[in-house]
Short mmCIF file of C-alpha atoms in Angstrom, two decimals:
data_model
loop_
_atom_site.label_atom_id
_atom_site.label_comp_id
_atom_site.label_asym_id
_atom_site.label_seq_id
_atom_site.Cartn_x
_atom_site.Cartn_y
_atom_site.Cartn_z
CA MET A 16 20.53 9.98 7.17
CA ASN A 17 18.67 11.24 10.24
CA ILE A 18 16.10 13.94 10.73
CA ASP A 19 16.56 16.11 13.84
CA SER A 20 13.70 16.66 16.20
CA ILE A 21 11.39 19.60 15.70
CA GLN A 22 10.42 22.24 18.28
CA ASN A 23 6.72 22.57 17.50
CA GLY A 24 5.06 20.23 15.08
CA ILE A 25 3.79 16.78 14.23
CA ILE A 26 5.56 13.50 13.48
CA ILE A 27 3.60 10.85 11.62
CA ASP A 28 5.67 7.73 12.22
CA HIS A 29 5.50 3.98 11.47
CA ILE A 30 3.85 4.52 8.11
CA THR A 31 3.94 1.33 6.06
CA ALA A 32 6.81 1.77 3.56
CA GLY A 33 5.39 3.06 0.29
CA LYS A 34 2.29 4.66 1.81
CA GLY A 35 3.94 7.94 2.82
CA MET A 36 3.23 9.66 -0.48
CA GLU A 37 -0.45 8.63 -0.42
CA ILE A 38 -0.82 10.14 3.07
CA TYR A 39 1.14 13.25 2.01
CA GLN A 40 -1.25 13.80 -0.87
CA LEU A 41 -4.47 12.93 1.01
CA LEU A 42 -3.56 15.39 3.77
CA ASP A 43 -2.72 17.99 1.11
CA LEU A 44 0.66 18.72 2.72
CA ALA A 45 2.08 20.32 -0.45
CA LYS A 46 -0.14 23.33 0.27
CA LEU A 47 1.50 24.09 3.64
CA SER A 48 3.93 26.99 3.85
CA CYS A 49 5.84 25.48 6.80
CA MET A 50 8.65 22.95 6.46
CA VAL A 51 7.45 19.41 5.68
CA ALA A 52 9.68 16.35 5.30
CA LEU A 53 8.63 13.07 3.72
CA ILE A 54 11.11 10.26 4.39
CA ASN A 55 10.70 7.01 2.48
CA ASN A 56 12.28 3.71 3.48
CA ALA A 57 13.67 4.81 6.83
CA HIS A 58 15.22 2.03 8.92
CA SER A 59 12.93 0.54 11.54
CA ALA A 60 13.81 -2.18 14.06
CA LYS A 61 10.17 -3.30 14.19
CA MET A 62 9.07 -2.88 10.59
CA GLY A 63 12.28 -3.22 8.58
CA ARG A 64 11.42 -0.18 6.49
CA LYS A 65 8.92 2.57 7.15
CA ASP A 66 7.95 6.02 5.93
CA ILE A 67 7.88 9.11 8.16
CA ILE A 68 6.32 12.54 7.72
CA LYS A 69 7.46 15.52 9.80
CA ILE A 70 5.52 18.77 9.83
CA ASP A 71 7.18 21.83 11.36
CA SER A 72 3.92 23.37 12.62
CA ASN A 73 1.01 22.27 14.80
CA ILE A 74 -1.63 22.05 12.09
CA GLU A 75 -5.03 20.35 12.46
CA LEU A 76 -4.63 16.78 11.20
CA ASP A 77 -7.47 14.68 9.78
CA THR A 78 -6.79 11.53 11.82
CA ASP A 79 -9.78 9.80 10.18
CA ILE A 80 -8.03 9.80 6.81
CA LEU A 81 -4.80 8.69 8.46
CA GLY A 82 -6.50 5.85 10.35
CA TYR A 83 -8.25 4.70 7.20
CA VAL A 84 -5.15 4.67 4.98
CA ASP A 85 -2.79 3.17 7.56
CA PRO A 86 -4.16 2.28 11.04
CA ASN A 87 -0.65 1.30 12.29
CA VAL A 88 0.55 4.89 12.13
CA THR A 89 1.52 6.81 15.28
CA VAL A 90 1.06 10.56 15.53
CA THR A 91 3.27 12.51 17.93
CA ILE A 92 2.56 16.15 18.73
CA ILE A 93 5.66 18.14 19.75
CA ARG A 94 5.39 21.37 21.75
CA ASP A 95 8.49 23.33 22.86
CA GLY A 96 10.71 20.43 21.82
CA LYS A 97 8.88 17.92 24.04
CA VAL A 98 6.38 15.17 23.30
CA ALA A 99 3.02 16.69 24.25
CA GLU A 100 0.78 13.93 22.94
CA LYS A 101 1.11 10.53 21.27
CA LYS A 102 -1.80 9.02 19.38
CA HIS A 103 -2.17 5.43 18.19
CA LEU A 104 -4.72 5.35 15.43
CA SER A 105 -7.32 2.77 14.58
CA LEU A 106 -9.78 2.33 11.75
CA PRO A 107 -12.28 5.19 12.13
CA HIS A 108 -15.88 4.18 12.92
CA GLU A 109 -17.24 6.71 10.44
CA LEU A 110 -15.73 8.42 7.40
CA GLU A 111 -17.19 11.63 5.98
CA GLY A 112 -16.04 13.04 2.65
CA VAL A 113 -13.28 10.47 2.16
CA LEU A 114 -14.96 7.59 0.30
CA HIS A 115 -17.48 8.12 -2.49
CA CYS A 116 -20.49 5.87 -3.06
CA ARG A 117 -20.25 4.07 -6.39
CA ASN A 118 -23.95 3.19 -6.57
CA PRO A 119 -25.43 5.51 -9.23
CA ARG A 120 -28.94 5.01 -7.81
CA CYS A 121 -27.94 5.91 -4.23
CA ILE A 122 -29.63 9.05 -2.88
CA CYS A 123 -26.17 10.59 -2.25
CA SER A 124 -25.32 10.19 -5.95
CA VAL A 125 -28.55 11.99 -6.92
CA GLU A 126 -28.63 14.63 -4.19
CA GLN A 127 -25.18 16.17 -4.59
CA GLU A 128 -25.42 18.28 -1.42
CA LEU A 129 -25.68 15.21 0.84
CA PRO A 130 -22.40 14.39 2.61
CA GLN A 131 -20.79 11.09 1.65
CA ILE A 132 -20.75 9.10 4.89
CA PHE A 133 -19.52 5.53 5.32
CA ARG A 134 -19.60 3.38 8.47
CA LEU A 135 -17.21 0.57 9.42
CA THR A 136 -19.25 -2.66 9.47
CA ASP A 137 -16.44 -5.25 9.57
CA GLU A 138 -13.19 -4.22 11.25
CA LYS A 139 -11.23 -7.36 10.37
CA LYS A 140 -12.09 -7.19 6.68
CA ARG A 141 -11.97 -3.34 6.66
CA ILE A 142 -15.44 -3.10 5.13
CA TYR A 143 -17.16 0.28 5.04
CA ARG A 144 -20.80 0.72 3.98
CA CYS A 145 -22.61 3.79 2.68
CA ILE A 146 -25.07 4.91 5.39
CA TYR A 147 -27.76 5.60 2.75
CA CYS A 148 -27.76 2.53 0.50
CA ASP A 149 -25.55 0.04 2.40
CA SER A 150 -23.20 -0.38 -0.58
CA THR A 151 -19.72 -1.53 0.40
CA PHE A 152 -16.66 0.39 -0.65
CA MET B 16 14.20 20.51 11.66
CA ASN B 17 17.53 19.48 10.11
CA ILE B 18 18.56 16.54 8.00
CA ASP B 19 21.91 14.96 8.87
CA SER B 20 24.48 14.36 6.20
CA ILE B 21 24.53 11.07 4.36
CA GLN B 22 27.49 8.73 3.89
CA ASN B 23 26.96 7.77 0.28
CA GLY B 24 24.33 9.43 -1.80
CA ILE B 25 23.04 12.48 -3.59
CA ILE B 26 21.72 15.83 -2.37
CA ILE B 27 19.61 17.85 -4.78
CA ASP B 28 19.62 21.29 -3.19
CA HIS B 29 18.34 24.82 -3.95
CA ILE B 30 15.19 23.53 -5.59
CA THR B 31 12.67 26.36 -6.07
CA ALA B 32 10.12 25.96 -3.23
CA GLY B 33 7.16 23.98 -4.53
CA LYS B 34 9.06 22.19 -7.31
CA GLY B 35 10.46 19.38 -5.13
CA MET B 36 7.48 17.09 -5.68
CA GLU B 37 7.60 17.57 -9.47
CA ILE B 38 11.27 16.57 -9.50
CA TYR B 39 10.59 13.67 -7.12
CA GLN B 40 7.94 12.33 -9.49
CA LEU B 41 9.83 13.00 -12.74
CA LEU B 42 12.89 11.15 -11.38
CA ASP B 43 10.59 8.32 -10.24
CA LEU B 44 12.12 8.36 -6.74
CA ALA B 45 9.15 6.51 -5.18
CA LYS B 46 10.43 3.36 -6.88
CA LEU B 47 13.78 3.37 -5.04
CA SER B 48 14.28 0.93 -2.18
CA CYS B 49 16.87 3.15 -0.44
CA MET B 50 16.01 5.97 1.92
CA VAL B 51 14.79 9.13 0.17
CA ALA B 52 13.84 12.40 1.89
CA LEU B 53 11.86 15.20 0.30
CA ILE B 54 11.97 18.42 2.36
CA ASN B 55 9.63 21.24 1.38
CA ASN B 56 10.04 24.87 2.47
CA ALA B 57 13.44 24.50 4.11
CA HIS B 58 15.01 27.77 5.27
CA SER B 59 17.50 29.28 2.85
CA ALA B 60 19.54 32.45 3.38
CA LYS B 61 19.70 33.03 -0.37
CA MET B 62 16.27 31.90 -1.50
CA GLY B 63 14.05 32.40 1.55
CA ARG B 64 12.48 29.00 1.11
CA LYS B 65 13.69 26.04 -0.92
CA ASP B 66 13.03 22.34 -1.38
CA ILE B 67 15.70 19.65 -0.92
CA ILE B 68 15.85 16.00 -1.94
CA LYS B 69 18.28 13.56 -0.30
CA ILE B 70 18.89 10.12 -1.70
CA ASP B 71 20.78 7.60 0.44
CA SER B 72 22.41 5.81 -2.51
CA ASN B 73 24.55 6.79 -5.49
CA ILE B 74 21.97 6.20 -8.22
CA GLU B 75 22.26 7.44 -11.81
CA LEU B 76 20.48 10.78 -12.03
CA ASP B 77 18.93 12.20 -15.19
CA THR B 78 20.44 15.69 -14.94
CA ASP B 79 18.73 16.71 -18.21
CA ILE B 80 15.29 16.45 -16.59
CA LEU B 81 16.60 18.25 -13.51
CA GLY B 82 18.15 21.06 -15.57
CA TYR B 83 14.96 21.46 -17.57
CA VAL B 84 12.59 21.59 -14.57
CA ASP B 85 14.78 23.81 -12.40
CA PRO B 86 18.15 24.99 -13.76
CA ASN B 87 19.06 26.66 -10.41
CA VAL B 88 19.38 23.30 -8.68
CA THR B 89 22.73 22.07 -7.33
CA VAL B 90 23.55 18.37 -7.21
CA THR B 91 26.10 17.15 -4.66
CA ILE B 92 27.46 13.62 -4.77
CA ILE B 93 28.59 12.27 -1.38
CA ARG B 94 31.06 9.40 -1.09
CA ASP B 95 32.29 8.09 2.31
CA GLY B 96 30.71 11.09 4.03
CA LYS B 97 32.63 13.62 1.90
CA VAL B 98 31.62 15.83 -1.03
CA ALA B 99 32.97 14.00 -4.08
CA GLU B 100 31.38 16.16 -6.76
CA LYS B 101 29.23 19.27 -6.99
CA LYS B 102 27.28 20.05 -10.15
CA HIS B 103 25.59 23.30 -11.11
CA LEU B 104 22.99 22.59 -13.73
CA SER B 105 21.91 24.61 -16.71
CA LEU B 106 19.15 24.25 -19.29
CA PRO B 107 20.10 21.16 -21.32
CA HIS B 108 20.92 21.75 -25.00
CA GLU B 109 18.90 18.71 -26.06
CA LEU B 110 16.07 16.79 -24.41
CA GLU B 111 15.22 13.24 -25.45
CA GLY B 112 12.07 11.51 -24.21
CA VAL B 113 11.06 14.33 -21.87
CA LEU B 114 8.90 16.64 -24.01
CA HIS B 115 6.37 15.37 -26.52
CA CYS B 116 5.62 17.05 -29.85
CA ARG B 117 2.05 18.35 -29.98
CA ASN B 118 1.94 18.69 -33.77
CA PRO B 119 -0.27 15.78 -34.98
CA ARG B 120 1.26 16.01 -38.47
CA CYS B 121 4.87 15.80 -37.25
CA ILE B 122 6.77 12.69 -38.43
CA CYS B 123 7.42 11.78 -34.76
CA SER B 124 3.67 11.72 -34.08
CA VAL B 125 3.12 9.35 -37.04
CA GLU B 126 6.21 7.17 -36.64
CA GLN B 127 5.86 6.09 -33.03
CA GLU B 128 9.31 4.48 -32.86
CA LEU B 129 11.10 7.79 -33.50
CA PRO B 130 12.58 9.30 -30.33
CA GLN B 131 11.05 12.62 -29.23
CA ILE B 132 13.97 15.05 -29.38
CA PHE B 133 13.79 18.79 -28.66
CA ARG B 134 16.61 21.35 -28.95
CA LEU B 135 17.00 24.57 -26.98
CA THR B 136 16.69 27.46 -29.45
CA ASP B 137 16.26 30.40 -27.04
CA GLU B 138 17.90 30.11 -23.64
CA LYS B 139 16.45 33.33 -22.18
CA LYS B 140 12.88 32.48 -23.12
CA ARG B 141 13.41 28.73 -22.43
CA ILE B 142 12.14 27.77 -25.89
CA TYR B 143 12.64 24.21 -27.10
CA ARG B 144 11.85 23.11 -30.67
CA CYS B 145 11.10 19.65 -32.06
CA ILE B 146 14.08 18.62 -34.24
CA TYR B 147 11.71 17.18 -36.90
CA CYS B 148 9.03 19.86 -37.41
CA ASP B 149 10.45 22.87 -35.52
CA SER B 150 7.31 23.17 -33.35
CA THR B 151 7.93 24.91 -30.05
CA PHE B 152 7.01 23.31 -26.76
#
């Protein structure tokens, strides 16, 4: 089973097998009116199995969420049937509105209008800390 | 964006646009180790937009769940690259273990080992009734 190339759109490739659905839901792709394909367990020479998401439109993608969930992912932007851009993601330095502080005494738990912001403090261990109270996620 | 044909597997086609994910989850397709593709908002001459699910293996499908969620669906079984069988679904006459009786005094709510069985009593209005207490779903 193969998926043909798209003319204008986005390919999220090299997703760790099993994580495609999580990314699909975090990016809220079910709400799009364009064609979207989620392929689980595609063959991959490098990874054995991988998931792929193809979006038949050039939407704005939240690469911070993508990088956080699966930093090995590659994002390819297709315009007029040609590769216009290829992005390799990494763990984002800062995450806003993705993680939620679990410290009930943190100022961001009390003041609901404050944005939930976390900063990467240890890249190897993937540790993010709340910028207000320093709690880890 | 097109999806090539598969050699051995199942194509669930003509899914009402937006219902593909519900079917994907009800059939527990995330647990399969074979390749599975969920395509949302594919072009359809008949339906305008439709969802499609392709499964790269001849698994056992629960056509009762499929018929209940979306009776317009067609199921095509592919063997050695050829159409071996094509099924048009309809609302199943009886559903076991899909719907759950909401009557707290029903015998099946008290006796937990009893199977939850509902029978179709009105096909036009899609009404199912519990076989024990006659409650509608």
